[in-house]
Structure formats: C-alpha cells, structure tokens
PDB file of C-alpha atoms in Angstrom:
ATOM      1  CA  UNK P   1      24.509 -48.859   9.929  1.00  0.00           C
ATOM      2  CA  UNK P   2      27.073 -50.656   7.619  1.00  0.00           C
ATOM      3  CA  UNK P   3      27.593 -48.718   4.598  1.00  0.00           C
ATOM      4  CA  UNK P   4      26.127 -49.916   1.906  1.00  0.00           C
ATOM      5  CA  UNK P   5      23.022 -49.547   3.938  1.00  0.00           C
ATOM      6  CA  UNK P   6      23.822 -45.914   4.466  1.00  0.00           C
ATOM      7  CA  UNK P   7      24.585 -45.716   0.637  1.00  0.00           C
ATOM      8  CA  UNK P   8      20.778 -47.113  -0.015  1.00  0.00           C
ATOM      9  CA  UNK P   9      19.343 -44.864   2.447  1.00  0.00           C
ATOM     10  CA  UNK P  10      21.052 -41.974   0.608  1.00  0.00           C
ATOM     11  CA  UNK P  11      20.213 -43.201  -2.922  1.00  0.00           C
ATOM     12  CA  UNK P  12      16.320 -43.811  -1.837  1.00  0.00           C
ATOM     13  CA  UNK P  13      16.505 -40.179  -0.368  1.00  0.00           C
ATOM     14  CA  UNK P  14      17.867 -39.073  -3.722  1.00  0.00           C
ATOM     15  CA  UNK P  15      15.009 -40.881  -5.692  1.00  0.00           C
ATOM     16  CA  UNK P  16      11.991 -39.733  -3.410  1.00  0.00           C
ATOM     17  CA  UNK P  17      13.310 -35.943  -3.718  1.00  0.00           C
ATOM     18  CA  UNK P  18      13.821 -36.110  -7.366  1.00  0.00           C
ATOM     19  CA  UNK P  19      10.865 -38.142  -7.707  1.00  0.00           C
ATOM     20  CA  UNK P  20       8.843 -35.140  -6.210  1.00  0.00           C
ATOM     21  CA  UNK P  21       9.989 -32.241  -9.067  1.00  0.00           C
ATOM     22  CA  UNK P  22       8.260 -34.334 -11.424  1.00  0.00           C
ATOM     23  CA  UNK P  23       7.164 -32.808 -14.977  1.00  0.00           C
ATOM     24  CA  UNK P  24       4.467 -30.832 -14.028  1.00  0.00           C
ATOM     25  CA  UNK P  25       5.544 -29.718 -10.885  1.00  0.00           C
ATOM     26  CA  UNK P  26       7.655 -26.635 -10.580  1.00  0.00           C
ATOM     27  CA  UNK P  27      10.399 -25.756  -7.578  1.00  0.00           C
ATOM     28  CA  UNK P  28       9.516 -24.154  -4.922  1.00  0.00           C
ATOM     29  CA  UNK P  29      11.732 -20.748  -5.232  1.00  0.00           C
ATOM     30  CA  UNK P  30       9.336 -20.164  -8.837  1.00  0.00           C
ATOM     31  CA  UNK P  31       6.057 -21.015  -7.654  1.00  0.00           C
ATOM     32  CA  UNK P  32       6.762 -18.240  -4.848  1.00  0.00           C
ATOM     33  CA  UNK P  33       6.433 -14.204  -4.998  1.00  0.00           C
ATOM     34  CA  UNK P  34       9.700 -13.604  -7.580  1.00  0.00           C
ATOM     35  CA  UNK P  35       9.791 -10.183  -4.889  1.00  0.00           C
ATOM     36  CA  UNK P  36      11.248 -12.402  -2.275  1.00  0.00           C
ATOM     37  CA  UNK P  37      13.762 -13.924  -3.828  1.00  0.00           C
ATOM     38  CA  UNK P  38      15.703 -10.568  -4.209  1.00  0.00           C
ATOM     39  CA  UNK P  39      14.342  -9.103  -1.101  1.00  0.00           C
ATOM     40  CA  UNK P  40      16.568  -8.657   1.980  1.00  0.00           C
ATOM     41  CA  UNK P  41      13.899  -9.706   4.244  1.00  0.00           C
ATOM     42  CA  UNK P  42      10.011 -10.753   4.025  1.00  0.00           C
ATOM     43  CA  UNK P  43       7.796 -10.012   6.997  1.00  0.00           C
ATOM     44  CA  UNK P  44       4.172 -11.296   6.734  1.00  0.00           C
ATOM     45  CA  UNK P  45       1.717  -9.273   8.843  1.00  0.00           C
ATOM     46  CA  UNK P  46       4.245  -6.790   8.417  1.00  0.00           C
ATOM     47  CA  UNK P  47       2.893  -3.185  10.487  1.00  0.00           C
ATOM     48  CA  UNK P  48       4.640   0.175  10.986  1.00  0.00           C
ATOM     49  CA  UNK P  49       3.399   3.294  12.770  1.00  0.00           C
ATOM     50  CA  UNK P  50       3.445   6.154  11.151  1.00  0.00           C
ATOM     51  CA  UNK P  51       4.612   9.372  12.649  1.00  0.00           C
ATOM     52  CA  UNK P  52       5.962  12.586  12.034  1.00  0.00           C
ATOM     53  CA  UNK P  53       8.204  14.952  14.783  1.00  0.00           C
ATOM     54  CA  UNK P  54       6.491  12.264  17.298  1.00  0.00           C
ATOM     55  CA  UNK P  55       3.063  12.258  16.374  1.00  0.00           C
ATOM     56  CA  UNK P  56       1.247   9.686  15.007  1.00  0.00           C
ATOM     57  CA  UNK P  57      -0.131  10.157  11.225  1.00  0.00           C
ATOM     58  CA  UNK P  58      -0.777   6.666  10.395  1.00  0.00           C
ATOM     59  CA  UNK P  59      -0.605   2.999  10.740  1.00  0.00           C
ATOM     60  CA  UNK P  60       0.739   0.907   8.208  1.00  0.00           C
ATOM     61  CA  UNK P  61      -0.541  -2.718   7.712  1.00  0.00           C
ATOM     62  CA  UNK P  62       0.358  -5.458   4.912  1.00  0.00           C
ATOM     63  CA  UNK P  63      -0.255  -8.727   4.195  1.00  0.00           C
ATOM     64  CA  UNK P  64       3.027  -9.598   3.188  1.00  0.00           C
ATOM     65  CA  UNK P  65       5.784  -6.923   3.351  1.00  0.00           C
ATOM     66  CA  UNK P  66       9.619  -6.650   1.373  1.00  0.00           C
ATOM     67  CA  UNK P  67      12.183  -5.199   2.112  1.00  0.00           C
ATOM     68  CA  UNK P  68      14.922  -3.365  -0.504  1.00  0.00           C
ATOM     69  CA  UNK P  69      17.868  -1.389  -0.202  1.00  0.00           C
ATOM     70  CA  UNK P  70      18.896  -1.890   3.242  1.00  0.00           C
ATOM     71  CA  UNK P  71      15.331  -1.442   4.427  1.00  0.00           C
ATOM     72  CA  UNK P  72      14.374   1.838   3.356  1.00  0.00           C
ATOM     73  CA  UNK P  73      12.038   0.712   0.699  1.00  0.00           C
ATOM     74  CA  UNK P  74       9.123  -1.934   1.473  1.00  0.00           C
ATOM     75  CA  UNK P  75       6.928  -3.403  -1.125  1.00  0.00           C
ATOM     76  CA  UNK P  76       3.749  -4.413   0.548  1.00  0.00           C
ATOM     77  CA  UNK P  77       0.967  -6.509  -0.292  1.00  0.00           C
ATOM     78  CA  UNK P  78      -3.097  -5.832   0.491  1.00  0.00           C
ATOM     79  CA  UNK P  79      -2.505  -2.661   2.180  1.00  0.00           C
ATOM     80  CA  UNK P  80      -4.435  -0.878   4.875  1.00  0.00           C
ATOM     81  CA  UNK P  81      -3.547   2.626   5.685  1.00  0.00           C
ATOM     82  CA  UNK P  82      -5.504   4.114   8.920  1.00  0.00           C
ATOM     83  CA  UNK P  83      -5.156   7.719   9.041  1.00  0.00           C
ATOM     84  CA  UNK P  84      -4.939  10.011  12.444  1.00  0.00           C
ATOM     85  CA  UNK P  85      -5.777  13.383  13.095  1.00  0.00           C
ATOM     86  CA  UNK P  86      -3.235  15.859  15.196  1.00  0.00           C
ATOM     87  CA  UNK P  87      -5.443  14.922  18.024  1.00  0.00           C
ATOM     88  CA  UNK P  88      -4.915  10.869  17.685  1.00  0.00           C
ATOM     89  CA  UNK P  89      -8.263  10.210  16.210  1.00  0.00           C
ATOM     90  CA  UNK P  90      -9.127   7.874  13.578  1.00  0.00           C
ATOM     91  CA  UNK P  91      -9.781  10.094  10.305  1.00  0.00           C
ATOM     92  CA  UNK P  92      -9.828   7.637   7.335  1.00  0.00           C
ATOM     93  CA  UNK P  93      -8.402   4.425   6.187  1.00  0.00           C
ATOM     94  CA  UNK P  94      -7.107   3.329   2.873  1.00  0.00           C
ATOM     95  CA  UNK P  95      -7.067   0.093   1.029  1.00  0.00           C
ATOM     96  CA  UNK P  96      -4.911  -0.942  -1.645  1.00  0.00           C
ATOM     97  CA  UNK P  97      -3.969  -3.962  -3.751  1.00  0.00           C
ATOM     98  CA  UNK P  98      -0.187  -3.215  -2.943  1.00  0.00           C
ATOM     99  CA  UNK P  99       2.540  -0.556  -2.425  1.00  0.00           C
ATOM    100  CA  UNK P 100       5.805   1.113  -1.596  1.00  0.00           C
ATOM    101  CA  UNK P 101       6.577   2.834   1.715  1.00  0.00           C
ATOM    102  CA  UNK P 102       9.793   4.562   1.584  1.00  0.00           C
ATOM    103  CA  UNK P 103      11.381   5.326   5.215  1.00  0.00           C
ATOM    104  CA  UNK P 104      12.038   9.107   4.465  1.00  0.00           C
ATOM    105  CA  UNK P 105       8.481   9.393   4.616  1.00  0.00           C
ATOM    106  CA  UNK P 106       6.666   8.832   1.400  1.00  0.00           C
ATOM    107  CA  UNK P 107       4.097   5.937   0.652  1.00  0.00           C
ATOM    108  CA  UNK P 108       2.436   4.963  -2.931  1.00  0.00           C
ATOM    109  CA  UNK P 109      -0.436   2.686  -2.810  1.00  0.00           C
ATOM    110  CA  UNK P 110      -1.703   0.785  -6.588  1.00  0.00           C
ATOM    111  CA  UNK P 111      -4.702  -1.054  -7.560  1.00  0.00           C
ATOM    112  CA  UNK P 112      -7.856  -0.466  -6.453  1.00  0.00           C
ATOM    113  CA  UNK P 113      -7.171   2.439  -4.505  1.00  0.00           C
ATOM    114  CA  UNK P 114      -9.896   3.091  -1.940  1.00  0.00           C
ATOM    115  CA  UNK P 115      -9.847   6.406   0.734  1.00  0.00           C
ATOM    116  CA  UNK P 116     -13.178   6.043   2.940  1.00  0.00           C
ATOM    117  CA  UNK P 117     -13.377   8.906   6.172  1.00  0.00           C
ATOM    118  CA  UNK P 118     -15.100   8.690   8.908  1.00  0.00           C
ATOM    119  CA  UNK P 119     -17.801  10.876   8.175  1.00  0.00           C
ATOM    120  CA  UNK P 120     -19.150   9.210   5.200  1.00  0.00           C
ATOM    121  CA  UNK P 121     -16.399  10.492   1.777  1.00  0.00           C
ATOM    122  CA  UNK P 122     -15.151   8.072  -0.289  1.00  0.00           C
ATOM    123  CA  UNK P 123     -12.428   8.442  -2.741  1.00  0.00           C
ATOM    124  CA  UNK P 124     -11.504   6.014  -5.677  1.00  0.00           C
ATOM    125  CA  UNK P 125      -7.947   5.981  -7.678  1.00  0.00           C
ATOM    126  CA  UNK P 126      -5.291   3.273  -9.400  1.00  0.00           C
ATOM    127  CA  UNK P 127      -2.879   5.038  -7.789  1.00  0.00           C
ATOM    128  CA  UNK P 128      -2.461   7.239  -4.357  1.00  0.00           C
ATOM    129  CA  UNK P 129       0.756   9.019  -2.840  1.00  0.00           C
ATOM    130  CA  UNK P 130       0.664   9.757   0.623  1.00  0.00           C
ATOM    131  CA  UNK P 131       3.489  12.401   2.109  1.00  0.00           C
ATOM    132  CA  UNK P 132       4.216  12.026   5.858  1.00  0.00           C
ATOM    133  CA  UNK P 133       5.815  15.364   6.760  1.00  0.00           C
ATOM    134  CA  UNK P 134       2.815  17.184   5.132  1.00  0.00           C
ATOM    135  CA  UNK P 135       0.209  14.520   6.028  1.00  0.00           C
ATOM    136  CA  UNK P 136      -1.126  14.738   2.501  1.00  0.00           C
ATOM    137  CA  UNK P 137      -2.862  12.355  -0.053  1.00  0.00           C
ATOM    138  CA  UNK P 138      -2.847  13.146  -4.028  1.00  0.00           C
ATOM    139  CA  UNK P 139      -2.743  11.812  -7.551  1.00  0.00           C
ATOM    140  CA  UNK P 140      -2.382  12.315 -10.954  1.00  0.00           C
ATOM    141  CA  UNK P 141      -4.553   9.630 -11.843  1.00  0.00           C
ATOM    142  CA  UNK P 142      -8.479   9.876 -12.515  1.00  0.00           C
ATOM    143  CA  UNK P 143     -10.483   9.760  -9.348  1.00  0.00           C
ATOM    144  CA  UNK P 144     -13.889   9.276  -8.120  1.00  0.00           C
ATOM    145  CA  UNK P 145     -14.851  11.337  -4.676  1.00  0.00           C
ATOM    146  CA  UNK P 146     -18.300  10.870  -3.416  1.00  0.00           C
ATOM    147  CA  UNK P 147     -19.810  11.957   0.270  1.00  0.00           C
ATOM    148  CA  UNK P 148     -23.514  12.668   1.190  1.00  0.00           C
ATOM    149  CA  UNK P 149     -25.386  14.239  -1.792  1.00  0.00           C
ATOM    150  CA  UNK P 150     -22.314  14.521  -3.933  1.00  0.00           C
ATOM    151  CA  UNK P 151     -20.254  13.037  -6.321  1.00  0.00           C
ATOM    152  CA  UNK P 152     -16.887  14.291  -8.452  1.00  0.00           C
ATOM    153  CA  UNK P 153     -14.855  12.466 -11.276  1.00  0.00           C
ATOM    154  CA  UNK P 154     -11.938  14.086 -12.010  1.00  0.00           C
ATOM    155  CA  UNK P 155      -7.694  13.895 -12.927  1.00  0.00           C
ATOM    156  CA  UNK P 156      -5.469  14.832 -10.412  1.00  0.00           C
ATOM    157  CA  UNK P 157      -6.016  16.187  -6.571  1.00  0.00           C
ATOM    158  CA  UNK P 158      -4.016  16.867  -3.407  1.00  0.00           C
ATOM    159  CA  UNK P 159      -5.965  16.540  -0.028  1.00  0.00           C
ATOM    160  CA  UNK P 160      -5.853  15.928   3.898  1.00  0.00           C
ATOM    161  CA  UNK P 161      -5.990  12.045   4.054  1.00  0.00           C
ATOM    162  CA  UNK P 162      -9.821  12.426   6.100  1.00  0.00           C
ATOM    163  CA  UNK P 163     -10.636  14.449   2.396  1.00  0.00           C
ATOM    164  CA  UNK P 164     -11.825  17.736   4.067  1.00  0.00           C
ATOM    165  CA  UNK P 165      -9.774  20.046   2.472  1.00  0.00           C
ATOM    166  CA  UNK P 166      -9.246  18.512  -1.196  1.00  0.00           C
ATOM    167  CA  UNK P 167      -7.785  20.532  -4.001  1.00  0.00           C
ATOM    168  CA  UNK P 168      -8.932  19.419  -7.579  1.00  0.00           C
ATOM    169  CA  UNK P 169      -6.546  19.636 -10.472  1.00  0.00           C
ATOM    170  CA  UNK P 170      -9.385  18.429 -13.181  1.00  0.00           C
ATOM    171  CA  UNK P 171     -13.084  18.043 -12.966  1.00  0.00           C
ATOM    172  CA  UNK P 172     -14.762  15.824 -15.609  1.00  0.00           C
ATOM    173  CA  UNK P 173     -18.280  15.731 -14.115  1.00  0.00           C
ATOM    174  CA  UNK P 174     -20.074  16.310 -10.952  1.00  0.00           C
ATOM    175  CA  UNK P 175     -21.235  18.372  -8.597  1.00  0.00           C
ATOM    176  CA  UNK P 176     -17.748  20.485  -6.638  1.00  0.00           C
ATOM    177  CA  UNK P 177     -20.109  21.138  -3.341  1.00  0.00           C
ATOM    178  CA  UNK P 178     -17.484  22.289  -0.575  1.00  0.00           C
ATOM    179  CA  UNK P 179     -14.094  20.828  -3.171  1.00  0.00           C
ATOM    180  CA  UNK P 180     -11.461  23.697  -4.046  1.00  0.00           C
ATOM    181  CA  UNK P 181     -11.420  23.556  -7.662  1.00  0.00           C
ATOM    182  CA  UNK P 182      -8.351  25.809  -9.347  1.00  0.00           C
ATOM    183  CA  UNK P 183      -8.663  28.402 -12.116  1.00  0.00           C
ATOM    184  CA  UNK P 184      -8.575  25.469 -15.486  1.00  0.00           C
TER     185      UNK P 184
END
C-alpha cells in the first residue's frame, strides 16, 4: 500500500470513530459502572466461600463484584448470601441489592435486604451486617421478622443468620413469640 493510500485508510478510520461519539452518544468509560473505573479489578459472577477456622459459614455470590484496596474490600452487585450451619447444612439465604465484603471477615448487604430460613422465617431490612468469626446477622435499621403465626416490626437486632436465636433491640408492634426481647 503506497502511502497516501495508507494516509486515507487512516483518515477514513479517524472519521468512522469520531463519527460514532456523535452528540447524543456518550463514551464508553461514562455509560459504564463509575465503580470500575477506580476498581483494581472487576469479576462478574464473582463467588467466595465463606469460612471461619476451616469451616464453612457461607457462600458469597454477586452479579458483578469490585475490588478496592488491594483486594480486601469488594463491592458487589445483586447479592446472594447462603448461610451454613456447623454441620454444613443449608440454614438461610440472603438477598440484597448490593454490598461490601471485607476479607477480615465482615460483610454489609443494602437495599432490599431479604433473610428467608429454611424453616419458613423471613426477615426484612435496608441494611444487614453479617460477622464471620461470630456467624452473626444484625442491624440498626427497622426490620420486619415474620415465621408461622407471627410477625415483629422493630429497630435494631442481632441474630444467628437461620434467625433462631434473635435478640431484639426495639419492638414497634407484633407479637415476640419465641424472640429475646431486652429490658427497654
């Protein structure tokens, strides 16, 4: 190819590219997640197990995963939590619009926080925290816990992720059925 043929080819390449970021059309890097432009990685069908002294507590799925500050912080996407007993059982899986998982062992789950066991409880919050080491759930946020024949609104709880043993900071209304409520 001579080159002012090569110069053509190059100028038509030019045009066509330019020709594509029209007015209404925005680059690429802004119409994406602004989260993975300053992310050291992005995984997507990101999973991570879970454990704690070599048992498994859970298993940790997101859509879209990233990671921070040399991977010990991961901001995930439409999260889903499954929860194991001692024994390796399933005990309860949560749901969550998106949260942080922090590699010393703590995870925080936001919007549209959803807790449902396997025998039937249900739990409802904006916002979750889930410790490893202890293999706990709680919140300061309101909540809504409901199983067979019961239901309790309240502010504020620590539980087992499977919701058997659930300590209530704040009822607002309800029947407490087997809950631990403390002195108010």
């Amino acid at each position: 190819m001579s080159g002012r043929a090569m110069l053509l080819s190059l100028v038509a390449a030019v045009t066509f590219v330019a020709g594509a970021c029209g007015p209404n059309s925005e680059p690429p890097a802004v119409a994406a997640n602004p989260r993975a432009d300053s992310a050291d990685q992005v995984m997507y069908g990101a999973r991570a197990i879970l454990t704690d002294k070599g048992l498994m507590r859970a298993e940790l799925f997101g859509d879209t995963a990233y990671f921070f500050d040399d991977n010990t912080r991961i901001e995930l996407q439409q999260v889903k939590t499954t929860f194991f007993t001692a024994q390796g059982a399933k005990s309860a899986v949560l749901t969550a619009k998106e949260g942080t998982y922090r590699t010393q062992g703590s995870m925080e789950a936001r919007g549209n926080v959803v807790v449902v066991s396997e025998d039937g409880r249900r739990l409802t919050t904006p916002q979750l925290r889930y410790d490893q080491g202890r293999n706990e759930i709680s919140s300061d946020s309101a909540f809504v816990l409901t199983e067979p024949g019961r239901r309790v609104e309240g502010v504020g709880f620590v539980s087992d992720p499977n919701m058997k043993n659930i300590r209530i900071q704040k009822t607002t209304s309800g029947s407490t059925g087997r809950v631990t409520i403390p002195n108010q």
